Coordinates of C-alpha atoms in Angstrom, one line a residue:
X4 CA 0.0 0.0 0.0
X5 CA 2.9 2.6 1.1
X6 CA 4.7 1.7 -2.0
X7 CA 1.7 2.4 -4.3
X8 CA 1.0 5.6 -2.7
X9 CA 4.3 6.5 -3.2
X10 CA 4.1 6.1 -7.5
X11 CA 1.1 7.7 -7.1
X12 CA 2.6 11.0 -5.6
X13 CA 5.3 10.4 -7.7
X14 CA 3.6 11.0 -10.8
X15 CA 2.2 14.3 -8.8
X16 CA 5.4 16.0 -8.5
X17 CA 6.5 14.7 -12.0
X18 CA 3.9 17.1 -13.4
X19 CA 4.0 19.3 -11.2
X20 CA 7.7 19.7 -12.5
X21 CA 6.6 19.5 -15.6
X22 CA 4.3 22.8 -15.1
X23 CA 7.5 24.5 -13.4
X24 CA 10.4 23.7 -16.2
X25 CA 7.7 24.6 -18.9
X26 CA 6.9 27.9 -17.2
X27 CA 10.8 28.6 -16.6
X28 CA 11.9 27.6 -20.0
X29 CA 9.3 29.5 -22.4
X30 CA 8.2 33.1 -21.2
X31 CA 4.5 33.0 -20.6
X32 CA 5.0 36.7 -22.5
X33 CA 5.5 34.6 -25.7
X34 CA 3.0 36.3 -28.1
X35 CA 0.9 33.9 -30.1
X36 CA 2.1 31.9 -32.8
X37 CA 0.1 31.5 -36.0
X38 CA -1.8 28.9 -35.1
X39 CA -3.0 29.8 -31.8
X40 CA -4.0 33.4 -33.7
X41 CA -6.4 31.3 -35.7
X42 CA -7.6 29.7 -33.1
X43 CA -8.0 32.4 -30.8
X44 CA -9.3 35.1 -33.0
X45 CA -12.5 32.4 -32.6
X46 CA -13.4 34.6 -29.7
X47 CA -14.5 38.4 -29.8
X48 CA -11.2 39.8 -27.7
X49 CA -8.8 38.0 -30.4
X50 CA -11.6 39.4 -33.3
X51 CA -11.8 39.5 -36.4
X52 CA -11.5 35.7 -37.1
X53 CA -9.0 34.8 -39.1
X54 CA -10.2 31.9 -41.9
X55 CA -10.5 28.4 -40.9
X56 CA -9.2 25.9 -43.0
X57 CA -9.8 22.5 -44.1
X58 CA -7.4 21.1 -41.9
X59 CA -8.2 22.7 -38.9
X60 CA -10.6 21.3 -35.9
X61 CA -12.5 23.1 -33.2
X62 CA -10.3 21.2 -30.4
X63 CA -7.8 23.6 -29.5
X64 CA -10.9 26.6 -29.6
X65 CA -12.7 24.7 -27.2
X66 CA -9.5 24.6 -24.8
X67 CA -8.9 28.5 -24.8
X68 CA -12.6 29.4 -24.5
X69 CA -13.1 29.5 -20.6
X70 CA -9.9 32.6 -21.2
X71 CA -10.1 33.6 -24.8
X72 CA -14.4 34.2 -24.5
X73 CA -13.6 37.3 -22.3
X74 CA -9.7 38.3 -21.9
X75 CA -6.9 39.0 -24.5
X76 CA -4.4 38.4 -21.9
X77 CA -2.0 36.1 -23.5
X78 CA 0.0 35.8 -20.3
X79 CA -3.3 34.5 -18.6
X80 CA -3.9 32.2 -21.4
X81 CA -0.6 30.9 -21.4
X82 CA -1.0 30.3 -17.4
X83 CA -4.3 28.5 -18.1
X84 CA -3.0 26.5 -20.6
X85 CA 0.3 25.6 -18.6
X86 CA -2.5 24.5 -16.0
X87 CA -4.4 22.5 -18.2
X88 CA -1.6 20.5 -19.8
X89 CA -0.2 19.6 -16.2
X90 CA -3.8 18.2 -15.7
X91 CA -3.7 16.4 -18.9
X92 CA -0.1 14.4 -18.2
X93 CA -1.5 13.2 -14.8
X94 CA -4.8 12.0 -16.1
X95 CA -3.2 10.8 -19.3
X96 CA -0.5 8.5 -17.1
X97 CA -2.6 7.7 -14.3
X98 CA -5.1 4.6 -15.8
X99 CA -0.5 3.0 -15.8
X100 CA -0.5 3.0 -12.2
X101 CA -2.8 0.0 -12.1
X102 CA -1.6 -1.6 -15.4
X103 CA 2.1 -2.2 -15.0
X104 CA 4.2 -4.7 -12.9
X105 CA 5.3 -1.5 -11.5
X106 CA 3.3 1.1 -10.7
X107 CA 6.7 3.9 -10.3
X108 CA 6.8 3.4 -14.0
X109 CA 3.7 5.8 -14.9
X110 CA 6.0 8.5 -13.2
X111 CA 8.9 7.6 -15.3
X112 CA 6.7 7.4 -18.4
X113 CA 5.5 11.0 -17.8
X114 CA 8.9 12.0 -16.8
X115 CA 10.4 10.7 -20.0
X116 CA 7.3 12.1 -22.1
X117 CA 7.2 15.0 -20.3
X118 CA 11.0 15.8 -20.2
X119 CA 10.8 16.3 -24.2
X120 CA 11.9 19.9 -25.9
X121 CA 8.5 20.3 -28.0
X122 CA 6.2 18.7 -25.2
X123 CA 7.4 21.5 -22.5
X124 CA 7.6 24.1 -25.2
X125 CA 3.4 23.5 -26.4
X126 CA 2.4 23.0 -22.6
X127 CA 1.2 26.7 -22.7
X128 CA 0.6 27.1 -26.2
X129 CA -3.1 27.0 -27.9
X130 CA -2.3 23.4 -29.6
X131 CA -3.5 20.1 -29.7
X132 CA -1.2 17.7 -30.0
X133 CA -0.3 17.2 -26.2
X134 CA -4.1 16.8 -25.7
X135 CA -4.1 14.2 -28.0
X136 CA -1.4 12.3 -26.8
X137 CA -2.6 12.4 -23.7
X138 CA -6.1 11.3 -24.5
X139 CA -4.8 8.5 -26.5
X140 CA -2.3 7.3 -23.8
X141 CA -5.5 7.6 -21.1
X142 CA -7.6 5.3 -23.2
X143 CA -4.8 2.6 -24.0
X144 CA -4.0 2.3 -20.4
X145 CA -7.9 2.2 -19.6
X146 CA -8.3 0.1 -22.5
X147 CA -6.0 -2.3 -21.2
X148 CA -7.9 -3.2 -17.9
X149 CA -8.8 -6.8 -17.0
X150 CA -12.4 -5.3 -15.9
X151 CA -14.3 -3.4 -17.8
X152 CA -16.3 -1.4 -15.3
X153 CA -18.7 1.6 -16.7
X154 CA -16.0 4.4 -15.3
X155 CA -13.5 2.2 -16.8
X156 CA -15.4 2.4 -20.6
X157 CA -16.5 6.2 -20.0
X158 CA -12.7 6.7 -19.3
X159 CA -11.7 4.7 -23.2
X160 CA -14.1 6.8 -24.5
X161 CA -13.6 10.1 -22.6
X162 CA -9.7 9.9 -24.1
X163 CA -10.5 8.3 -27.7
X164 CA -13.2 11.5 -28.0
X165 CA -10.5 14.2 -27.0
X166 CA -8.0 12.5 -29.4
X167 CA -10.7 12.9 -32.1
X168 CA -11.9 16.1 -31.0
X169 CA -8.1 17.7 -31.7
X170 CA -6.8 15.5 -34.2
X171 CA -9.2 13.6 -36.3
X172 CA -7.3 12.0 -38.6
X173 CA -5.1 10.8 -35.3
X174 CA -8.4 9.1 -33.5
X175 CA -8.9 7.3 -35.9
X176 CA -5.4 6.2 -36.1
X177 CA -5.7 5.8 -32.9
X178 CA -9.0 3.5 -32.9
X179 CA -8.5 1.2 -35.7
X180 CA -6.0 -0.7 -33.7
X181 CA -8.1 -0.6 -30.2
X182 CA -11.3 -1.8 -32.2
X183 CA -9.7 -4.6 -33.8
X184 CA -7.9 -5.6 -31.4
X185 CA -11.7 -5.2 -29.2
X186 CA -12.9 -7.7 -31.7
X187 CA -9.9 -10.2 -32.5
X188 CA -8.2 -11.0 -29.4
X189 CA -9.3 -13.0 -26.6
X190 CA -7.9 -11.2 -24.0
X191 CA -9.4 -8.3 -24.6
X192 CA -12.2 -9.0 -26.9
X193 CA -16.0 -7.5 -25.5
X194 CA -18.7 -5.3 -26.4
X195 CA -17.6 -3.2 -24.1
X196 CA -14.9 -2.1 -25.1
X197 CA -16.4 -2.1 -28.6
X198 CA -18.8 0.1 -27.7
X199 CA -16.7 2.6 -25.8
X200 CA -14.1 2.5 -28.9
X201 CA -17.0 3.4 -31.5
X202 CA -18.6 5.8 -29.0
X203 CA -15.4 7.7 -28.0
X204 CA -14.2 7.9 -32.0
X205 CA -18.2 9.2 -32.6
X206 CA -18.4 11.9 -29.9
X207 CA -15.3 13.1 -31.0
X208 CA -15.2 13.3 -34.8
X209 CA -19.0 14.2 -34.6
X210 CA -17.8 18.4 -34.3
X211 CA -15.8 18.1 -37.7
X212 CA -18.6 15.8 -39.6
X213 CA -21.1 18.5 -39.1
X214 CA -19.0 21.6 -40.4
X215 CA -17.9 19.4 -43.0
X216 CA -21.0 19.2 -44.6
X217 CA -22.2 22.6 -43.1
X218 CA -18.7 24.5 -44.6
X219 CA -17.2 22.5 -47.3
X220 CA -20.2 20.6 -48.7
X221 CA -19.3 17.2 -47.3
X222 CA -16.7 14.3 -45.6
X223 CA -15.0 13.6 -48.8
X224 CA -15.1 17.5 -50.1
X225 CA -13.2 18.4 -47.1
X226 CA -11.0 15.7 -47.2
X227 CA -9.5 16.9 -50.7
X228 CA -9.6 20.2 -49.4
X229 CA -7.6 19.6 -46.5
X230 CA -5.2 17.5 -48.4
X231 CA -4.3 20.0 -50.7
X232 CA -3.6 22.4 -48.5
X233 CA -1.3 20.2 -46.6
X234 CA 0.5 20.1 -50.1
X235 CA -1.4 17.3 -51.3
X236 CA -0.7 13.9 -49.5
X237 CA 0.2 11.2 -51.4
X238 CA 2.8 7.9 -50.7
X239 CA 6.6 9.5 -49.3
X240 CA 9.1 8.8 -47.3
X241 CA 9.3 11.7 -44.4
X242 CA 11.2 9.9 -42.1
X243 CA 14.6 11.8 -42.6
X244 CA 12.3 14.9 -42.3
X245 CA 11.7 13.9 -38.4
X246 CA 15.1 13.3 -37.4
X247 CA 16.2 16.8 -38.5
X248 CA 13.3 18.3 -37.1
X249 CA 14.3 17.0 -33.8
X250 CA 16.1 20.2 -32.4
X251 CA 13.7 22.6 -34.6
X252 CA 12.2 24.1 -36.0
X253 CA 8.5 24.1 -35.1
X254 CA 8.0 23.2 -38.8
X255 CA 9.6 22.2 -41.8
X256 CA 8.1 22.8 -44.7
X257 CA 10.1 22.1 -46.7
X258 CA 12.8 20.0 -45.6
X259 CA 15.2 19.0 -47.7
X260 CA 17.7 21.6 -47.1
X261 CA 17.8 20.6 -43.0
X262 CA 20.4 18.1 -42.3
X263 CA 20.3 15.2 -39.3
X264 CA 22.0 16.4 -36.1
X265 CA 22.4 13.3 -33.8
X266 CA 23.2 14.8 -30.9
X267 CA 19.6 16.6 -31.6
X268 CA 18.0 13.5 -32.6
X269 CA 20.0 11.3 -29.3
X270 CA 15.7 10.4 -28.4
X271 CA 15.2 8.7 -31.6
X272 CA 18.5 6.2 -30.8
X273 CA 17.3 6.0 -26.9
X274 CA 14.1 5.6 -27.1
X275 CA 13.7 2.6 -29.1
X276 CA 16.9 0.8 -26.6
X277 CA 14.8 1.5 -23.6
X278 CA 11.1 0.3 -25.4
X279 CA 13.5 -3.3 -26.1
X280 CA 14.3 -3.8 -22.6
X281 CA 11.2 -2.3 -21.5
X282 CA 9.7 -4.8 -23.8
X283 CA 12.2 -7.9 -22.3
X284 CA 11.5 -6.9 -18.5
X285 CA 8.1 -7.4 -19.1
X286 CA 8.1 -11.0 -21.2
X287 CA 10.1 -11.9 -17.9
X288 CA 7.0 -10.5 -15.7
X289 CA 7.9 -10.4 -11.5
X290 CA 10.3 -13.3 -11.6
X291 CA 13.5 -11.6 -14.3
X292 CA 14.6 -8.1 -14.0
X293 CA 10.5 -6.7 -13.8
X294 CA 10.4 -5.7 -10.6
X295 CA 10.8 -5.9 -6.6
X296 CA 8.0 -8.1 -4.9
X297 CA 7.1 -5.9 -2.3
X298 CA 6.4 -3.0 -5.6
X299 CA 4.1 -5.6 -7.1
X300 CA 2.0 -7.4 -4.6
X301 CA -1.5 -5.3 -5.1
X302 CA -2.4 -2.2 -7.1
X303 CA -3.3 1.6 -6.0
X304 CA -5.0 1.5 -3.0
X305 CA -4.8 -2.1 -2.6
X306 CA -6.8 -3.2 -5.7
X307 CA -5.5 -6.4 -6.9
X308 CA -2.7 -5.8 -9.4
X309 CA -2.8 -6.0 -13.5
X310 CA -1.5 -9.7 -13.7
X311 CA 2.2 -9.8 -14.8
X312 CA 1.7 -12.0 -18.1
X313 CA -0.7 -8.9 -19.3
X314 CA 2.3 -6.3 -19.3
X315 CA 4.0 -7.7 -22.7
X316 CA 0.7 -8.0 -24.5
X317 CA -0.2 -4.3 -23.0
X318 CA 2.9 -2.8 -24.2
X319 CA 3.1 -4.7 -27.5
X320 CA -0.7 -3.0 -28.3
X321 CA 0.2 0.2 -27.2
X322 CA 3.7 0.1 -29.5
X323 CA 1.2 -1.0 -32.5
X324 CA -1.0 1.9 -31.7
X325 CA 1.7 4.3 -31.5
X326 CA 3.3 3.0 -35.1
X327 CA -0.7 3.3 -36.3
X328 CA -0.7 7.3 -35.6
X329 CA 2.7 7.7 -36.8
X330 CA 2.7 5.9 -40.2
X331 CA 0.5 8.4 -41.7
X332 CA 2.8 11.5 -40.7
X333 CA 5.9 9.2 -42.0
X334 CA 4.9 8.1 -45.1
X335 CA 1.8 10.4 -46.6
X336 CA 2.5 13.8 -45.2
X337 CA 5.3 15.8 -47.3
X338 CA 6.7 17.8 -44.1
X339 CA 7.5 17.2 -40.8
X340 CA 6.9 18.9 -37.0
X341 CA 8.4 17.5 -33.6
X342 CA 4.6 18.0 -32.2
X343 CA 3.0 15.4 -35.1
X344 CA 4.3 12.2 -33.0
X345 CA 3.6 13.4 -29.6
X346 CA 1.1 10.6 -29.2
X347 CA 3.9 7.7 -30.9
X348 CA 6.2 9.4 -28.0
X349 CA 3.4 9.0 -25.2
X350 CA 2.3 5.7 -26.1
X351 CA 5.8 4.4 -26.2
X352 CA 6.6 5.8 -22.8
X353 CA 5.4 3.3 -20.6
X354 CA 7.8 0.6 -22.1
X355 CA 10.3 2.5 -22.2
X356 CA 10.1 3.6 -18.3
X357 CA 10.0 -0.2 -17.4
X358 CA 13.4 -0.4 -19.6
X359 CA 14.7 2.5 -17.4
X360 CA 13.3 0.7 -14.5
X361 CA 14.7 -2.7 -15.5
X362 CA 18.1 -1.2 -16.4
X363 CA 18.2 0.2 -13.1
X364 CA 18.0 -3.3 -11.1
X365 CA 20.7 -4.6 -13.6
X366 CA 23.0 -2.0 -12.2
X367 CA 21.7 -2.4 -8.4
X368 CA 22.7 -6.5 -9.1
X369 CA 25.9 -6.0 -10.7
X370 CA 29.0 -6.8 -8.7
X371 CA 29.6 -2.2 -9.1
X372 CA 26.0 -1.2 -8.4
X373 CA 27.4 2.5 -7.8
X374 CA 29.1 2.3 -11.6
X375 CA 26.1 1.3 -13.1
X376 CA 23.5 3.5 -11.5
X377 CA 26.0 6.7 -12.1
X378 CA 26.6 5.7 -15.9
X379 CA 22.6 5.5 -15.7
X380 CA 22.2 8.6 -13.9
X381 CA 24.5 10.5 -16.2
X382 CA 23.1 8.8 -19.7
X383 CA 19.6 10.7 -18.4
X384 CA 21.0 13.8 -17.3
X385 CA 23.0 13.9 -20.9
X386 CA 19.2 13.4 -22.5
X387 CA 18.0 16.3 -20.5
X388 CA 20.7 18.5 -20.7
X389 CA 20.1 18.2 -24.7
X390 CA 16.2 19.0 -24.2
X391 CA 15.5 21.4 -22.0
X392 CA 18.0 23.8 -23.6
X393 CA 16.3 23.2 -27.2
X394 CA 12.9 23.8 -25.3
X395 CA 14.7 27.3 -24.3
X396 CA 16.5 28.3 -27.2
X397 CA 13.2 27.5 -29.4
X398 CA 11.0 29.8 -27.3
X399 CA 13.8 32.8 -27.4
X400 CA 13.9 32.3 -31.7
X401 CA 10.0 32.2 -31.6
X402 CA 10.1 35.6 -29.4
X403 CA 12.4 37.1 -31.8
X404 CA 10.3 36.3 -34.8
X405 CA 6.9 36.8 -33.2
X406 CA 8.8 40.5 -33.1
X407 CA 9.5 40.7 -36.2
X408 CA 6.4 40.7 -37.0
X409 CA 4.8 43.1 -34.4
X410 CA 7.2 46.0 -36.0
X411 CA 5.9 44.5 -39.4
X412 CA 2.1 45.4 -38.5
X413 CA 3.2 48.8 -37.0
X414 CA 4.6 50.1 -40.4
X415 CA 2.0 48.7 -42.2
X416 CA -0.7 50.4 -39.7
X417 CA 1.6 53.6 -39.3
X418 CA 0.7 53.8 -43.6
X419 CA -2.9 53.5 -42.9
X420 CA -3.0 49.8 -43.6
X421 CA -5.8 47.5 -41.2
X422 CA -7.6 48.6 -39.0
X423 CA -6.4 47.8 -34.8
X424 CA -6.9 43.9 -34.9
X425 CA -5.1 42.0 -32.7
X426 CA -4.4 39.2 -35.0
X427 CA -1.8 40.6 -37.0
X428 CA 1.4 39.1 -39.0
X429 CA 2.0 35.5 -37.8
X430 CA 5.2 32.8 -38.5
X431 CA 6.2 29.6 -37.0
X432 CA 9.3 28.9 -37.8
X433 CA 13.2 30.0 -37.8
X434 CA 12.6 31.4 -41.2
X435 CA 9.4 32.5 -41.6
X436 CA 7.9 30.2 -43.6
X437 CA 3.6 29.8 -42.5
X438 CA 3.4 26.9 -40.4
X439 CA -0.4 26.1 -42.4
X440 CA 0.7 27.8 -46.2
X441 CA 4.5 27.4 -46.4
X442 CA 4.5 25.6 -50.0
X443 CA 6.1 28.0 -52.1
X444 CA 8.6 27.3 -54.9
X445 CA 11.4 28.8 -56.5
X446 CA 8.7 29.1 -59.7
X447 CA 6.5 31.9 -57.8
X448 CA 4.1 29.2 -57.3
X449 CA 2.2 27.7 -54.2
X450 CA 2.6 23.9 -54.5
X451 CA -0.9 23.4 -52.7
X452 CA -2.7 24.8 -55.2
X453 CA -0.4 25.9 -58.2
X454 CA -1.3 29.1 -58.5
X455 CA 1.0 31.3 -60.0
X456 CA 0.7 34.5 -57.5
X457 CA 3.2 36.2 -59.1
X458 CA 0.7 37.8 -61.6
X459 CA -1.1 38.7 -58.4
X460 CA -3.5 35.7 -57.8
X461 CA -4.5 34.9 -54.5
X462 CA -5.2 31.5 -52.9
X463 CA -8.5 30.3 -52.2
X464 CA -10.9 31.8 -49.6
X465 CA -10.9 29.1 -46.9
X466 CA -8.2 27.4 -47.9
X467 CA -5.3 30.5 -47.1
X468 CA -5.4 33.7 -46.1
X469 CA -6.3 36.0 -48.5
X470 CA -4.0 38.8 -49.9
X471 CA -0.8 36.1 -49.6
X472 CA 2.4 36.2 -51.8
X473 CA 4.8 33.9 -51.7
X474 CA 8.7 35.1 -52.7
X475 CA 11.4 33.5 -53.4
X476 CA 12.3 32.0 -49.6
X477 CA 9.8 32.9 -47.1
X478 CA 6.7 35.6 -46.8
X479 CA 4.3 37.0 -44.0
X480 CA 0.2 37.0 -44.8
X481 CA -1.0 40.0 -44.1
X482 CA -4.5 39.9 -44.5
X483 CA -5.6 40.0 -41.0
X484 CA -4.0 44.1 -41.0
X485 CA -4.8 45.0 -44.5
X486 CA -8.4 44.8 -43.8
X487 CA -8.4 42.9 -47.3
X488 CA -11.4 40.3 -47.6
X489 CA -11.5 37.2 -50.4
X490 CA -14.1 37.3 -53.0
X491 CA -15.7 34.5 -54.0
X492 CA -13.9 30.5 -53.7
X493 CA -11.3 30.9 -56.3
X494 CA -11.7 34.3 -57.2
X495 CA -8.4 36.3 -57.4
X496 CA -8.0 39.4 -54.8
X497 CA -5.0 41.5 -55.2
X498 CA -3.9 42.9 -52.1
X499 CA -3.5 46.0 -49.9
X500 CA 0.1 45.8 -49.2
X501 CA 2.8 43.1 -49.6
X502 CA 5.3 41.6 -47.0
X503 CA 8.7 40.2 -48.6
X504 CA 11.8 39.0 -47.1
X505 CA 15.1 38.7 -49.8
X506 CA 12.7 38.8 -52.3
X507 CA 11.2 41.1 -55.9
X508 CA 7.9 42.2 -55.7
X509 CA 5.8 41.2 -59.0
X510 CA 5.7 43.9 -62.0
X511 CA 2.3 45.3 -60.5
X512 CA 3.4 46.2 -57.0
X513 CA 6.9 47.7 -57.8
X514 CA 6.2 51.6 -58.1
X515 CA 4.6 51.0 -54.5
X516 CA 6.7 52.8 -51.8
X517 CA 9.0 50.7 -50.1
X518 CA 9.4 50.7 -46.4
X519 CA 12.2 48.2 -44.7
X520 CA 11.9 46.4 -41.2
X521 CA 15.1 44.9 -39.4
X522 CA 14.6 41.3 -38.8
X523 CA 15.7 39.9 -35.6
X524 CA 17.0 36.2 -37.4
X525 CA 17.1 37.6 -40.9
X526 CA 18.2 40.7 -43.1
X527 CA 14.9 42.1 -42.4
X528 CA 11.3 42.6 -44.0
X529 CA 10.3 44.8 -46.8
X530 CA 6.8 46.1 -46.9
X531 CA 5.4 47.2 -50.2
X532 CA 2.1 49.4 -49.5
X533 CA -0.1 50.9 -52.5
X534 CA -0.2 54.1 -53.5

């Protein structure tokens, strides 16, 4: 009982220092990123909204609305945010307490989840990806469960629908593989679990559904919509694409010119070791290197534990659920973000802490148990010292670029361009590129769509922001200060004013006047304003 109590506050103070590095590491002064201006500009402080495209679900809204509905504090947001992602990696870890030979390891899971650059650096930002990670690592470990009790299925369901509700296309992922396996194997097969896999997956996806048919004209019309403006997915190879984006940048789109750092990418080539002997501690249950009796004789508060030949079968499902949410991101989608496989890195976690776990009784029974736990000790602390500075340095190049683009809107609203939105020029990444429209060419033309906007066509209302053109390396849409609206789907705008970086306006926009902006991580911005 004392020892189960102890994982138990254990897992307490691991997020609690979760909430504390993420809080030291990235400024909750951080202005919004793109992303979160979409999202926010949902609510009347954050107004006028920004468009909403294919792509994008009403998840992360509904986790800023009890702050966004009636503040445009963005260090209150952040704070609430920070709040609610502690909340998350407790509840998303917790259902592991009861699961695993040993109940210490849903700390270590969360500590070696939590501990990652990109998961402290989106604790406080308006995202979804940590909230489906943790829903999806909830509902395995829930899923997993000998007994299916009613709170047990609500709990499936509860973390398959907030999966869904931020990331679609990742609950489904993430249900295939739980309803299959609900269906096909003994162990685990029952209608309840059925049931609370179909229900969670409905409740969820049920938001989207509706304002696909309500905004797009149905399921399959948004589907091609969203594709192409993710730069049309189609069979690849992106796994290079993942390693590089390992140390930054939030985004890249496109890739090919970032290079594999492996002291960046040292999680890929630890992560996997540890899942192995995660993955051997458990074959051996109680009786190999699994774990100390006294640790395994009942569950949290005294419930009869998960039985020990479960564990390998448990961690085995939740591996193939984490390679079924990753495998589209790896070989369909054409770029690459360290936040796509947050849920392959959650799911993954419990293994890997019963590796750290196992590893560390190897060391405590060799004839140098001080050797061994210090080589341990210092192979974590080398992990760490790699993330928490990239978590850090990330938030200081996003605060440099986020002001970039602050002095960007002030020229353009010192020339009497827009009105006093708060949504004004966004970018998320090192160079500037748009974290949601980034796929421009050396031709002049965007590679979602193929439109040549050098002649002064604009993309599709709904699909980008209006008023965009794309140079030769990287550009800032402006719409949201030019006051300039899209006509109808497909028609051509020109716009207000243009935002370039190293690159040559178009023919038509060169006698405008010409006013420069020093850029904090480039040369600077030029803003081209009509006459």
């Amino acid at each position: 009982m004392a020892s189960q109590s102890r994982a138990h506050h254990l897992l307490l103070g691991v997020s609690g220092v979760f909430a504390v590095l993420s809080l030291v590491l990235v400024p909750l002064t951080l202005p919004l990123g793109w992303d979160e201006t979409v999202y926010a500009s949902r609510f009347s402080p954050y107004a006028p909204a920004t468009p909403f495209s294919a792509p994008r679900t009403r998840g992360a809204p509904f986790l800023i609305a009890p702050v966004a509905t009636w503040s445009d504090s963005v260090v209150l947001l952040r704070v609430w945010l920070t709040l609610l992602a502690t909340a998350a990696l407790y509840l998303g870890f917790r259902p592991w307490l009861r699961f695993l030979i040993r109940p210490s390891g849903a700390a270590v899971a969360a500590a070696l989840y939590g501990g990652l650059w990109f998961v402290l650096f989106y604790a406080s930002a308006a995202m979804p990806n940590h909230y489906t990670a943790m829903g999806a690592v909830g509902a395995v470990g829930l899923f997993l469960r000998a007994r299916q009790s009613p709170v047990t299925c609500a709990g499936v369901a509860g973390g398959l629908a907030l999966a869904t509700l931020m990331r679609p296309n990742d609950g489904v992922a993430l249900g295939a593989p739980l309803l299959a396996t609900a269906l096909l194997v003994p162990a685990w097969r029952g209608w309840s679990r059925v049931l609370a896999v179909l229900g969670g997956l409905a409740a969820g996806a049920l938001p989207w559904i509706v304002e696909a048919y309500v905004r797009f004209g149905g399921v399959r019309e948004r589907l091609t919509e969203a594709s192409e403006v993710q730069g049309d997915l189609r069979p690849l190879l992106s796994v290079v694409h993942h390693l590089t984006v390992m140390d930054g940048p939030l985004l890249c789109r496109p890739c090919d010119s970032d290079t594999v750092r492996p002291l960046s990418a040292e999680w890929w080539f630890l992560l996997p070791l540890l899942v192995a002997v995660g993955l051997w501690s458990a074959r051996g249950g109680s009786r190999g290197v699994g774990a100390p009796r006294r640790e395994a004789r009942q569950g949290p508060q005294g419930r009869p534990p998960q039985p020990s030949s479960a564990v390998l079968p448990g961690c085995l499902l939740a591996a193939a659920v984490a390679l079924s949410v990753a495998l589209p991101y790896l070989v369909l989608v054409p770029y690459a973000a360290p936040r796509f496989l947050a849920p392959t890195h959650a799911l993954l976690a419990p293994a890997a802490a019963l590796g750290v776990l196992a590893l560390v009784d190897v060391a405590r029974a060799s004839r140098r148990p001080r050797i061994g736990l210090v080589a341990l000790g210092l192979a974590l602390a080398g992990h760490l010292t790699v993330q928490l500075p990239l978590a850090h340095s990330n938030a200081g190049i996003q605060a440099g670029a986020r002001g970039d683009w602050a002095r960007v809107a002030e020229v353009l609203h010192e020339h009497g361009v827009g009105g006093k939105s708060r949504t004004s020029t966004s970018r998320e990444s090192r160079t500037g590129r748009d974290s949601h429209t980034s796929g421009q060419s050396r031709t002049g033309k965007d590679s979602h769509t193929g439109r040549d906007f050098r002649a002064g066509g604009g993309p599709r209302s709904g699909t980008h922001p209006p008023c965009v053109l794309r140079g030769n390396t990287s550009v800032i849409p402006i719409a949201y200060v030019t006051g300039c609206t899209p006509g109808r789907r497909g028609t051509p705008r020109r716009p207000t004013a243009l935002v370039l970086r190293e690159a040559e306006p178009p023919a038509w926009a060169r006698s405008w006047p010409r006013h420069r902006v020093p850029g904090t991580y480039a040369p600077g911005w030029v803003v081209h304003v009509r006459p």
